[in-house]
mmCIF file of C-alpha atoms in Angstrom:
data_model
loop_
_atom_site.group_PDB
_atom_site.id
_atom_site.type_symbol
_atom_site.label_atom_id
_atom_site.label_comp_id
_atom_site.label_asym_id
_atom_site.label_seq_id
_atom_site.Cartn_x
_atom_site.Cartn_y
_atom_site.Cartn_z
ATOM 1 C CA MET A 1 0.000 0.000 0.000
ATOM 2 C CA THR A 2 1.312 3.444 -0.898
ATOM 3 C CA ALA A 3 2.157 5.600 2.114
ATOM 4 C CA LYS A 4 1.009 9.190 1.715
ATOM 5 C CA VAL A 5 3.767 11.400 3.085
ATOM 6 C CA LYS A 6 3.888 15.161 3.528
ATOM 7 C CA PHE A 7 7.259 16.701 4.309
ATOM 8 C CA TRP A 8 7.592 20.299 5.513
ATOM 9 C CA PHE A 9 11.029 21.882 5.176
ATOM 10 C CA ASP A 10 12.839 25.175 5.311
ATOM 11 C CA PRO A 11 15.434 25.012 2.512
ATOM 12 C CA SER A 12 18.038 26.564 4.823
ATOM 13 C CA CYS A 13 17.720 24.016 7.638
ATOM 14 C CA PRO A 14 20.541 21.443 7.602
ATOM 15 C CA TRP A 15 18.559 19.047 9.798
ATOM 16 C CA ALA A 16 15.604 19.097 7.406
ATOM 17 C CA TRP A 17 18.080 18.438 4.595
ATOM 18 C CA MET A 18 19.455 15.376 6.387
ATOM 19 C CA THR A 19 15.951 14.033 6.994
ATOM 20 C CA SER A 20 14.926 14.676 3.393
ATOM 21 C CA ARG A 21 17.868 12.589 2.171
ATOM 22 C CA TRP A 22 16.657 9.778 4.414
ATOM 23 C CA VAL A 23 13.120 10.047 3.025
ATOM 24 C CA ASP A 24 14.550 9.900 -0.503
ATOM 25 C CA GLU A 25 16.444 6.751 0.442
ATOM 26 C CA VAL A 26 13.316 5.156 1.906
ATOM 27 C CA ALA A 27 11.323 6.150 -1.191
ATOM 28 C CA SER A 28 13.818 4.241 -3.331
ATOM 29 C CA GLN A 29 12.913 1.067 -1.418
ATOM 30 C CA ARG A 30 9.303 1.583 -0.375
ATOM 31 C CA ASP A 31 6.139 2.836 -2.052
ATOM 32 C CA LEU A 32 5.934 6.435 -0.827
ATOM 33 C CA ASP A 33 3.921 9.272 -2.351
ATOM 34 C CA VAL A 34 5.723 12.347 -0.971
ATOM 35 C CA THR A 35 4.370 15.887 -1.141
ATOM 36 C CA TRP A 36 7.055 18.484 -0.422
ATOM 37 C CA LYS A 37 5.838 21.593 1.398
ATOM 38 C CA VAL A 38 7.619 24.651 2.690
ATOM 39 C CA MET A 39 7.728 25.913 6.211
ATOM 40 C CA SER A 40 9.699 28.925 7.395
ATOM 41 C CA LEU A 41 12.086 29.318 10.301
ATOM 42 C CA ALA A 42 11.619 33.082 9.899
ATOM 43 C CA VAL A 43 7.862 32.774 10.368
ATOM 44 C CA LEU A 44 8.287 30.250 13.187
ATOM 45 C CA ASN A 45 10.456 32.696 15.123
ATOM 46 C CA GLU A 46 8.831 35.998 14.177
ATOM 47 C CA ASP A 47 7.459 36.493 17.706
ATOM 48 C CA ASN A 48 10.370 34.837 19.544
ATOM 49 C CA ASP A 49 13.299 36.469 21.289
ATOM 50 C CA VAL A 50 16.288 35.082 19.392
ATOM 51 C CA SER A 51 19.956 36.028 19.201
ATOM 52 C CA GLU A 52 21.067 38.743 16.801
ATOM 53 C CA GLU A 53 23.103 36.158 14.910
ATOM 54 C CA TYR A 54 20.093 33.893 14.396
ATOM 55 C CA ALA A 55 17.834 36.816 13.480
ATOM 56 C CA ALA A 56 20.355 37.917 10.844
ATOM 57 C CA PHE A 57 19.940 34.527 9.151
ATOM 58 C CA PHE A 58 16.186 34.868 8.622
ATOM 59 C CA PRO A 59 16.163 37.254 5.613
ATOM 60 C CA ARG A 60 18.423 34.871 3.684
ATOM 61 C CA ALA A 61 16.322 31.858 4.677
ATOM 62 C CA LEU A 62 13.121 33.670 3.720
ATOM 63 C CA ARG A 63 14.426 34.279 0.197
ATOM 64 C CA TYR A 64 14.830 30.541 -0.375
ATOM 65 C CA THR A 65 11.429 29.747 1.122
ATOM 66 C CA ARG A 66 9.686 32.351 -1.031
ATOM 67 C CA LEU A 67 11.449 31.040 -4.120
ATOM 68 C CA VAL A 68 10.313 27.470 -3.498
ATOM 69 C CA GLN A 69 6.758 28.570 -2.743
ATOM 70 C CA ALA A 70 6.669 30.425 -6.050
ATOM 71 C CA ALA A 71 7.840 27.257 -7.767
ATOM 72 C CA GLN A 72 4.969 25.393 -6.137
ATOM 73 C CA GLU A 73 2.400 27.949 -7.239
ATOM 74 C CA LEU A 74 3.661 28.351 -10.789
ATOM 75 C CA HIS A 75 5.124 24.953 -11.674
ATOM 76 C CA GLY A 76 3.939 22.351 -9.157
ATOM 77 C CA GLN A 77 5.398 19.570 -7.054
ATOM 78 C CA ALA A 78 7.985 18.190 -9.441
ATOM 79 C CA THR A 79 9.680 21.576 -9.582
ATOM 80 C CA VAL A 80 9.472 22.029 -5.805
ATOM 81 C CA LYS A 81 11.459 18.865 -5.187
ATOM 82 C CA ALA A 82 13.957 19.547 -7.954
ATOM 83 C CA LEU A 83 14.515 23.103 -6.730
ATOM 84 C CA TYR A 84 14.863 22.003 -3.108
ATOM 85 C CA ASP A 85 17.481 19.456 -4.160
ATOM 86 C CA ALA A 86 19.372 22.043 -6.231
ATOM 87 C CA LEU A 87 19.287 24.704 -3.507
ATOM 88 C CA GLY A 88 20.031 22.278 -0.686
ATOM 89 C CA THR A 89 23.010 20.692 -2.406
ATOM 90 C CA ARG A 90 24.640 24.110 -2.663
ATOM 91 C CA ILE A 91 23.594 25.355 0.787
ATOM 92 C CA HIS A 92 24.347 22.258 2.845
ATOM 93 C CA PRO A 93 27.073 19.942 1.506
ATOM 94 C CA GLY A 94 28.213 22.826 -0.728
ATOM 95 C CA GLY A 95 28.431 25.191 2.245
ATOM 96 C CA SER A 96 27.373 28.342 0.387
ATOM 97 C CA THR A 97 25.902 31.204 2.408
ATOM 98 C CA ASN A 98 25.449 33.516 -0.576
ATOM 99 C CA PRO A 99 21.946 33.332 -2.078
ATOM 100 C CA ASP A 100 23.032 35.517 -4.986
ATOM 101 C CA GLU A 101 25.259 32.625 -6.053
ATOM 102 C CA VAL A 102 23.035 29.751 -4.926
ATOM 103 C CA ILE A 103 19.783 30.890 -6.515
ATOM 104 C CA PRO A 104 20.956 31.462 -10.126
ATOM 105 C CA ALA A 105 22.872 28.186 -10.155
ATOM 106 C CA ALA A 106 19.923 26.244 -8.730
ATOM 107 C CA LEU A 107 17.489 27.792 -11.208
ATOM 108 C CA ALA A 108 19.761 26.930 -14.103
ATOM 109 C CA GLU A 109 20.053 23.342 -12.885
ATOM 110 C CA VAL A 110 16.281 22.817 -12.808
ATOM 111 C CA GLY A 111 15.638 24.667 -16.063
ATOM 112 C CA LEU A 112 13.901 27.745 -14.691
ATOM 113 C CA PRO A 113 14.676 31.139 -16.250
ATOM 114 C CA ALA A 114 17.112 33.471 -14.537
ATOM 115 C CA ASP A 115 14.405 36.065 -13.923
ATOM 116 C CA PHE A 116 12.541 33.555 -11.725
ATOM 117 C CA ALA A 117 15.001 34.680 -9.030
ATOM 118 C CA ALA A 118 12.852 37.783 -8.517
ATOM 119 C CA TRP A 119 10.366 35.629 -6.600
ATOM 120 C CA ALA A 120 12.947 35.238 -3.825
ATOM 121 C CA ASP A 121 12.454 38.922 -2.994
ATOM 122 C CA SER A 122 8.696 39.056 -3.495
ATOM 123 C CA ASP A 123 6.029 38.676 -0.810
ATOM 124 C CA HIS A 124 3.392 37.883 -3.453
ATOM 125 C CA TYR A 125 3.020 34.255 -2.381
ATOM 126 C CA ASP A 126 3.551 34.883 1.337
ATOM 127 C CA PRO A 127 -0.106 34.027 2.144
ATOM 128 C CA GLU A 128 0.342 30.610 0.517
ATOM 129 C CA MET A 129 3.752 30.161 2.132
ATOM 130 C CA ARG A 130 2.380 31.000 5.575
ATOM 131 C CA ALA A 131 -0.607 28.702 5.010
ATOM 132 C CA SER A 132 1.765 25.851 4.152
ATOM 133 C CA HIS A 133 3.893 26.641 7.215
ATOM 134 C CA PHE A 134 0.966 26.648 9.626
ATOM 135 C CA ASP A 135 -0.572 23.574 8.033
ATOM 136 C CA GLY A 136 2.512 21.703 9.176
ATOM 137 C CA MET A 137 3.016 23.393 12.534
ATOM 138 C CA ASN A 138 -0.602 23.119 13.609
ATOM 139 C CA ARG A 139 -0.324 19.341 13.298
ATOM 140 C CA VAL A 140 2.568 19.098 15.767
ATOM 141 C CA GLY A 141 2.449 22.253 17.897
ATOM 142 C CA GLN A 142 4.462 25.461 17.887
ATOM 143 C CA ASP A 143 7.306 24.313 20.163
ATOM 144 C CA VAL A 144 9.199 22.348 17.488
ATOM 145 C CA GLY A 145 10.925 23.220 14.231
ATOM 146 C CA THR A 146 11.752 21.707 10.883
ATOM 147 C CA PRO A 147 11.281 19.140 9.484
ATOM 148 C CA VAL A 148 7.701 18.071 10.062
ATOM 149 C CA ILE A 149 6.496 14.835 8.462
ATOM 150 C CA ALA A 150 2.976 13.459 8.148
ATOM 151 C CA VAL A 151 2.545 9.803 7.218
ATOM 152 C CA ASN A 152 -1.036 8.920 6.324
ATOM 153 C CA ASP A 153 -2.059 12.076 8.269
ATOM 154 C CA VAL A 154 -0.113 11.153 11.421
ATOM 155 C CA ALA A 155 2.315 14.059 11.880
ATOM 156 C CA PHE A 156 5.510 14.375 13.899
ATOM 157 C CA PHE A 157 8.585 16.577 14.184
ATOM 158 C CA GLY A 158 11.807 15.110 12.884
ATOM 159 C CA PRO A 159 13.429 12.732 13.077
ATOM 160 C CA VAL A 160 16.620 14.711 13.614
ATOM 161 C CA ILE A 161 19.358 12.456 12.281
ATOM 162 C CA SER A 162 22.994 12.594 11.239
ATOM 163 C CA PRO A 163 24.124 11.153 8.937
ATOM 164 C CA ALA A 164 21.124 10.058 6.864
ATOM 165 C CA PRO A 165 20.975 6.248 6.969
ATOM 166 C CA LYS A 166 21.092 4.235 3.793
ATOM 167 C CA GLY A 167 19.918 0.836 2.655
ATOM 168 C CA GLU A 168 18.257 -1.419 5.190
ATOM 169 C CA ALA A 169 19.146 0.966 8.019
ATOM 170 C CA ALA A 170 16.982 3.634 6.371
ATOM 171 C CA THR A 171 13.902 1.419 6.179
ATOM 172 C CA LYS A 172 14.405 0.079 9.708
ATOM 173 C CA LEU A 173 14.438 3.644 11.040
ATOM 174 C CA TRP A 174 11.409 4.487 8.921
ATOM 175 C CA ASP A 175 9.408 1.573 10.293
ATOM 176 C CA GLY A 176 10.342 2.471 13.854
ATOM 177 C CA VAL A 177 9.521 6.146 13.532
ATOM 178 C CA VAL A 178 6.207 5.473 11.831
ATOM 179 C CA ALA A 179 5.303 2.901 14.481
ATOM 180 C CA VAL A 180 5.851 5.229 17.440
ATOM 181 C CA ALA A 181 4.261 8.187 15.673
ATOM 182 C CA ALA A 182 1.125 6.135 15.001
ATOM 183 C CA TYR A 183 0.557 5.454 18.696
ATOM 184 C CA PRO A 184 -1.969 8.089 19.864
ATOM 185 C CA GLY A 185 -0.367 8.457 23.285
ATOM 186 C CA PHE A 186 3.197 8.940 22.037
ATOM 187 C CA PHE A 187 4.452 12.527 22.199
ATOM 188 C CA GLU A 188 8.182 12.867 22.614
ATOM 189 C CA MET A 189 11.526 11.077 22.700
ATOM 190 C CA LYS A 190 14.754 13.073 22.640
ATOM 191 C CA ARG A 191 18.439 13.124 23.501
ATOM 192 C CA THR A 192 21.119 15.791 23.198
ATOM 193 C CA ARG A 193 22.811 15.990 19.809
ATOM 194 C CA THR A 194 26.424 14.861 19.898
ATOM 195 C CA VAL A 195 27.244 15.531 16.226
ATOM 196 C CA GLY A 196 26.346 18.142 13.662
ATOM 197 C CA PRO A 197 24.932 17.428 10.213
ATOM 198 C CA ILE A 198 27.153 14.918 8.438
ATOM 199 C CA PHE A 199 26.761 15.317 4.687
ATOM 200 C CA ASP A 200 27.906 12.307 2.706
#
């Protein structure tokens, strides 16, 4: 039976990137129908007291989120995933912090015109972006971050993983996560991170 999966991500979040690579690996072995949806760390923290350093990151992150939302509105799901992959490869394993380099290269890779970059600086699709964000967050509560995954309408935050498992390890983790998430009384399991994102 096909598992209906919704995956909410902020393109700038390295932990969402790691989890998305895991979902891709599982999808290569299992029958998953994945819908990729944006959420925004900038929107999530707009009313929070955060450090100046973290706040300075939000305008850059918002540009990527707006760009992907525009891709959703104008070109649909296939372009969302392709653009996320192209942006994320440059941002995360590529280590680029310059959207003026990342965006044109990512657009060229997925076959979108150079002038599509203007959507990164437009609030035109902010209502749709915010609706997507809150669709994810309202399923899991406001005290978590990205990623959020829903499997057959059972939603959870995470998992936060590093590195992304491959092969049988990926499907074993998938089965375990889905099993605990499906239990109505299960809410939280956590331990302190001992490594950062390991891109391989």
